[in-house]
Amino acid sequence: MLHSVLDSDQYKLSMQQAILQQIVKGGEDPLVAYRFTNRGGNLFTRATYEVVLQAVQDLGKLALTKEERVWLEKNAPFLTADYLDYLETFRYKPEEQVSVQYVVVDKDAQGQELGRFEIEIKGGWAATILYEVPLMAIISEAYFTAQETNWDYVGQYELAKAKGKALFEAGCVTSEFGTRRRRSYEAQDIIMRGLIAANEEFGGEGKGRLAGTSNVHFAQKYNIAPIGTIAHEWIMGVAALTGYEGSNGRAMDLWEKTYPSGALSIALTDTFSTKPFFDDFISDPARANRWKGLRQDSGSPFKFISLAKEAFERVGADPKQKIIVFSDGLDVAKSIELKKASDEAGVGCSFGVGTTFTNDFVKVEQPVKQDVPGEGEPRTGEPSKALNMVIKLYRINNEFCVKISDELTKNTGDEETVRVVKHRFGLE
């Protein structure tokens, strides 16, 4: 399932480096806990559970290779030699750090057990931060290979290429962000090949293009840019450790200390909803101007355009020289609409496409096994829906960590702490 320690998202590496440089700094690695939430409520068979268990144990076999380090030195220069030394010695220790429990809650018509997963990751923050993305990829692939198997890869290459063509011809600068909820490693590989082919034929200067992929392994495999900056857990952790007032600004300050070149200066705006973020953002115009742009990940992206433009103008920045990175549940049609809206508003933009690319399948009665997976015409029919799941930072040094999204259904963490933080930010 996992082919490399780099088979993960770039922002996990960049955050791990920031934790080591700004939080640990030669001292104790804060103790954290992550928890799995199955938003879709799917029940899993015991066979799926067994596949997950084995794949989690297999994570312990992964290690950075010499070839991978050389590639990172050239293509991810924001990662320091000290950090790459650390990454070479890094090993997953699933037997110590991961608990995967299977709780039976029902049986199907054939008497087969159906249950839910209770998954917790515990350990030092730097030592465990890389688990989230591969664990989610493992759960998805296990589910769709051991349980829901009425699908196949037929047409996936042409489907991805057609999506890329539509995006690039509409001027959308696009990155592939689909690792966490991919149907399988093979599925993501096919989608990458399709998008790269579309980019070669339809993308380019003055048009839309494929900017890269968040998956560092596939970036190396296809020699394209690894894309990624910050995830919510960075701001969540900083806030829980240092206090919530001004936490977005402190998280940005610590990030700039780690990446003074500004190479990774795309700020994530919705950890505690956008209002507290924009309060911190406009409070320091010089800092705001140093950042390239903002990532929108919940709430209405169309309303966000005007909020971002106003914030850029309030700090004296030209909105046309900044970018909004849209990354919340995008498909082709929505991305093109957002491109038009951003152009009309005079704000730069780019797009991170995920689940609707790497897990866009339909149900078939008789799956076809192909010599070259992905060939053929795209299939049509009833969707084979992706899992809706997250793994979020839950505690750090015994302090609860919460996320208060602009989309209320996405709030995560201890309910009482969510209430307290909402009150603190005037979000009630």
Short mmCIF file of C-alpha atoms in Angstrom, two decimals, residues 190-420:
data_model
loop_
_atom_site.label_atom_id
_atom_site.label_comp_id
_atom_site.label_asym_id
_atom_site.label_seq_id
_atom_site.Cartn_x
_atom_site.Cartn_y
_atom_site.Cartn_z
CA ILE A 190 -3.10 6.61 -12.84
CA ILE A 191 -4.50 10.06 -12.02
CA MET A 192 -1.00 11.53 -11.91
CA ARG A 193 -0.22 10.10 -15.35
CA GLY A 194 -3.47 11.49 -16.75
CA LEU A 195 -2.89 14.97 -15.32
CA ILE A 196 0.70 15.05 -16.55
CA ALA A 197 -0.42 14.05 -20.05
CA ALA A 198 -3.08 16.80 -19.98
CA ASN A 199 -0.49 19.32 -18.83
CA GLU A 200 1.88 18.40 -21.65
CA GLU A 201 -0.88 18.75 -24.25
CA PHE A 202 -3.04 21.57 -22.91
CA GLY A 203 -1.13 23.39 -20.16
CA GLY A 204 1.65 25.91 -20.32
CA GLU A 205 2.71 29.51 -20.04
CA GLY A 206 -0.23 31.89 -20.11
CA LYS A 207 -2.68 29.03 -19.60
CA GLY A 208 -3.58 26.73 -16.76
CA ARG A 209 -1.05 24.10 -15.79
CA LEU A 210 -0.19 21.34 -13.36
CA ALA A 211 1.84 23.04 -10.63
CA GLY A 212 2.73 19.81 -8.85
CA THR A 213 1.46 17.31 -6.30
CA SER A 214 1.29 17.28 -2.53
CA ASN A 215 2.55 13.68 -2.59
CA VAL A 216 6.34 13.83 -2.29
CA HIS A 217 6.82 10.26 -3.57
CA PHE A 218 4.85 10.93 -6.76
CA ALA A 219 6.61 14.28 -7.16
CA GLN A 220 9.89 12.38 -7.24
CA LYS A 221 8.54 9.59 -9.44
CA TYR A 222 7.31 12.01 -12.10
CA ASN A 223 9.87 14.77 -11.49
CA ILE A 224 7.36 17.50 -10.71
CA ALA A 225 7.19 19.97 -7.84
CA PRO A 226 6.20 18.85 -4.32
CA ILE A 227 3.48 21.25 -3.14
CA GLY A 228 2.50 21.98 0.44
CA THR A 229 2.90 24.41 3.31
CA ILE A 230 0.85 24.30 6.54
CA ALA A 231 -2.02 22.16 7.85
CA HIS A 232 -4.46 23.02 10.62
CA GLU A 233 -2.56 21.02 13.20
CA TRP A 234 0.32 23.52 13.22
CA ILE A 235 -1.97 26.35 14.34
CA MET A 236 -3.95 24.01 16.63
CA GLY A 237 -0.78 22.87 18.37
CA VAL A 238 0.74 26.34 18.69
CA ALA A 239 -2.54 27.67 20.14
CA ALA A 240 -2.88 24.85 22.68
CA LEU A 241 0.74 25.29 23.78
CA THR A 242 0.91 29.09 23.84
CA GLY A 243 -2.67 30.37 24.17
CA TYR A 244 -5.42 31.18 21.71
CA GLU A 245 -5.27 34.97 21.62
CA GLY A 246 -3.11 35.94 18.65
CA SER A 247 -2.34 32.29 17.91
CA ASN A 248 -2.68 32.62 14.15
CA GLY A 249 -0.11 35.40 14.17
CA ARG A 250 2.27 33.47 16.44
CA ALA A 251 1.98 30.43 14.20
CA MET A 252 2.87 32.61 11.21
CA ASP A 253 5.84 34.13 13.07
CA LEU A 254 7.23 30.70 13.99
CA TRP A 255 6.70 29.55 10.42
CA GLU A 256 8.69 32.50 9.08
CA LYS A 257 11.54 31.64 11.45
CA THR A 258 11.60 28.16 9.93
CA TYR A 259 11.17 29.32 6.33
CA PRO A 260 12.63 32.86 6.15
CA SER A 261 12.83 32.74 2.35
CA GLY A 262 9.04 32.81 2.12
CA ALA A 263 9.05 29.69 -0.04
CA LEU A 264 6.16 28.17 1.94
CA SER A 265 4.24 31.34 2.79
CA ILE A 266 0.66 30.33 2.07
CA ALA A 267 -1.37 30.89 5.26
CA LEU A 268 -4.21 28.60 6.28
CA THR A 269 -7.16 30.72 7.37
CA ASP A 270 -9.85 28.58 9.01
CA THR A 271 -8.35 26.78 12.02
CA PHE A 272 -10.58 28.77 14.39
CA SER A 273 -12.78 30.22 11.61
CA THR A 274 -11.61 33.05 9.39
CA LYS A 275 -12.54 35.98 11.67
CA PRO A 276 -9.72 35.47 14.23
CA PHE A 277 -7.32 34.76 11.39
CA PHE A 278 -8.05 37.99 9.55
CA ASP A 279 -7.84 39.94 12.82
CA ASP A 280 -4.28 38.65 13.27
CA PHE A 281 -3.45 39.00 9.56
CA ILE A 282 -4.28 42.70 9.26
CA SER A 283 -2.75 43.53 12.67
CA ASP A 284 0.75 43.26 11.16
CA PRO A 285 0.72 44.65 7.59
CA ALA A 286 4.46 44.08 7.08
CA ARG A 287 4.12 40.40 7.94
CA ALA A 288 0.96 40.04 5.86
CA ASN A 289 2.75 41.48 2.83
CA ARG A 290 5.55 38.95 3.15
CA TRP A 291 3.12 36.06 2.68
CA LYS A 292 2.28 34.99 -0.86
CA GLY A 293 -1.33 34.16 -0.20
CA LEU A 294 -4.06 32.35 1.69
CA ARG A 295 -5.54 28.85 1.55
CA GLN A 296 -9.34 28.51 1.72
CA ASP A 297 -10.47 25.16 3.12
CA SER A 298 -14.00 25.52 4.51
CA GLY A 299 -17.11 27.66 4.26
CA SER A 300 -18.14 29.49 1.10
CA PRO A 301 -15.17 29.93 -1.26
CA PHE A 302 -17.05 32.58 -3.21
CA LYS A 303 -17.59 34.73 -0.10
CA PHE A 304 -13.97 34.15 0.82
CA ILE A 305 -12.78 35.89 -2.36
CA SER A 306 -14.13 39.25 -1.20
CA LEU A 307 -12.87 38.71 2.37
CA ALA A 308 -9.37 37.95 1.11
CA LYS A 309 -9.35 40.86 -1.32
CA GLU A 310 -10.40 43.26 1.44
CA ALA A 311 -7.69 41.90 3.75
CA PHE A 312 -5.01 42.26 1.08
CA GLU A 313 -6.08 45.84 0.39
CA ARG A 314 -6.18 46.72 4.11
CA VAL A 315 -2.51 45.76 4.49
CA GLY A 316 -1.55 47.68 1.35
CA ALA A 317 -1.01 44.67 -0.91
CA ASP A 318 -2.10 44.37 -4.52
CA PRO A 319 -4.64 41.49 -4.63
CA LYS A 320 -3.54 40.64 -8.17
CA GLN A 321 -0.06 39.88 -6.83
CA LYS A 322 -1.40 37.57 -4.11
CA ILE A 323 -3.13 34.22 -4.47
CA ILE A 324 -5.98 32.31 -2.91
CA VAL A 325 -5.37 28.55 -2.89
CA PHE A 326 -8.76 26.84 -2.99
CA SER A 327 -8.68 23.30 -1.61
CA ASP A 328 -12.09 22.41 -0.14
CA GLY A 329 -13.92 19.61 -1.96
CA LEU A 330 -13.15 20.88 -5.44
CA ASP A 331 -14.29 19.32 -8.68
CA VAL A 332 -13.68 20.63 -12.19
CA ALA A 333 -16.85 22.70 -12.48
CA LYS A 334 -16.42 24.38 -9.08
CA SER A 335 -12.76 25.16 -9.79
CA ILE A 336 -13.62 26.83 -13.09
CA GLU A 337 -16.38 28.90 -11.42
CA LEU A 338 -13.94 30.01 -8.73
CA LYS A 339 -11.35 30.92 -11.36
CA LYS A 340 -13.87 33.17 -13.11
CA ALA A 341 -14.98 34.75 -9.82
CA SER A 342 -11.38 35.39 -8.74
CA ASP A 343 -10.52 36.93 -12.10
CA GLU A 344 -13.54 39.21 -11.89
CA ALA A 345 -12.55 40.27 -8.38
CA GLY A 346 -8.95 40.86 -9.44
CA VAL A 347 -7.39 38.30 -7.09
CA GLY A 348 -4.87 35.62 -8.03
CA CYS A 349 -5.83 32.00 -7.43
CA SER A 350 -4.78 28.37 -7.71
CA PHE A 351 -6.43 25.05 -6.94
CA GLY A 352 -5.70 21.92 -4.91
CA VAL A 353 -7.81 19.04 -6.21
CA GLY A 354 -8.16 15.89 -4.15
CA THR A 355 -10.79 13.24 -3.55
CA THR A 356 -12.83 14.02 -6.67
CA PHE A 357 -9.76 13.04 -8.69
CA THR A 358 -8.10 10.18 -6.79
CA ASN A 359 -11.36 8.57 -5.66
CA ASP A 360 -13.85 9.20 -8.48
CA PHE A 361 -15.22 5.76 -9.36
CA VAL A 362 -18.50 4.13 -10.34
CA LYS A 363 -19.99 0.81 -9.34
CA VAL A 364 -19.68 -2.08 -11.82
CA GLU A 365 -21.22 -5.55 -11.69
CA GLN A 366 -18.19 -7.32 -13.14
CA PRO A 367 -14.89 -5.53 -12.43
CA VAL A 368 -12.29 -5.88 -15.18
CA LYS A 369 -8.65 -6.60 -14.35
CA GLN A 370 -6.47 -4.85 -16.91
CA ASP A 371 -2.90 -5.47 -18.04
CA VAL A 372 -2.46 -1.68 -17.99
CA PRO A 373 -4.75 -0.31 -15.26
CA GLY A 374 -6.66 2.81 -16.26
CA GLU A 375 -6.93 2.21 -20.01
CA GLY A 376 -10.20 2.52 -21.90
CA GLU A 377 -13.11 4.92 -22.02
CA PRO A 378 -14.26 6.48 -18.72
CA ARG A 379 -17.06 4.56 -17.06
CA THR A 380 -20.44 6.05 -16.18
CA GLY A 381 -23.00 4.92 -13.65
CA GLU A 382 -23.79 5.01 -9.96
CA PRO A 383 -20.94 6.55 -7.97
CA SER A 384 -18.86 4.33 -5.72
CA LYS A 385 -18.50 6.86 -2.93
CA ALA A 386 -15.24 7.66 -1.20
CA LEU A 387 -14.91 7.37 2.56
CA ASN A 388 -15.45 10.61 4.50
CA MET A 389 -12.92 10.53 7.32
CA VAL A 390 -10.33 12.61 9.13
CA ILE A 391 -7.49 12.12 11.61
CA LYS A 392 -6.98 15.20 13.76
CA LEU A 393 -4.64 16.32 16.51
CA TYR A 394 -6.62 15.78 19.74
CA ARG A 395 -4.25 16.61 22.61
CA ILE A 396 -0.85 18.14 23.11
CA ASN A 397 0.84 18.01 26.54
CA ASN A 398 -2.60 17.17 28.03
CA GLU A 399 -4.21 20.26 26.49
CA PHE A 400 -7.11 19.62 24.14
CA CYS A 401 -6.64 20.74 20.53
CA VAL A 402 -9.67 21.92 18.55
CA LYS A 403 -10.54 23.09 15.07
CA ILE A 404 -13.41 25.50 14.54
CA SER A 405 -14.13 25.46 10.85
CA ASP A 406 -16.14 27.92 8.79
CA GLU A 407 -18.25 24.85 8.05
CA LEU A 408 -19.91 23.99 11.37
CA THR A 409 -20.12 20.25 10.65
CA LYS A 410 -16.32 20.12 10.41
CA ASN A 411 -15.62 21.27 13.98
CA THR A 412 -13.44 18.72 15.73
CA GLY A 413 -12.10 18.20 19.24
CA ASP A 414 -13.32 18.21 22.84
CA GLU A 415 -16.80 19.78 22.96
CA GLU A 416 -16.16 21.87 26.06
CA THR A 417 -12.88 23.21 24.67
CA VAL A 418 -14.63 24.04 21.38
CA ARG A 419 -17.22 26.00 23.38
CA VAL A 420 -14.56 27.87 25.36
#
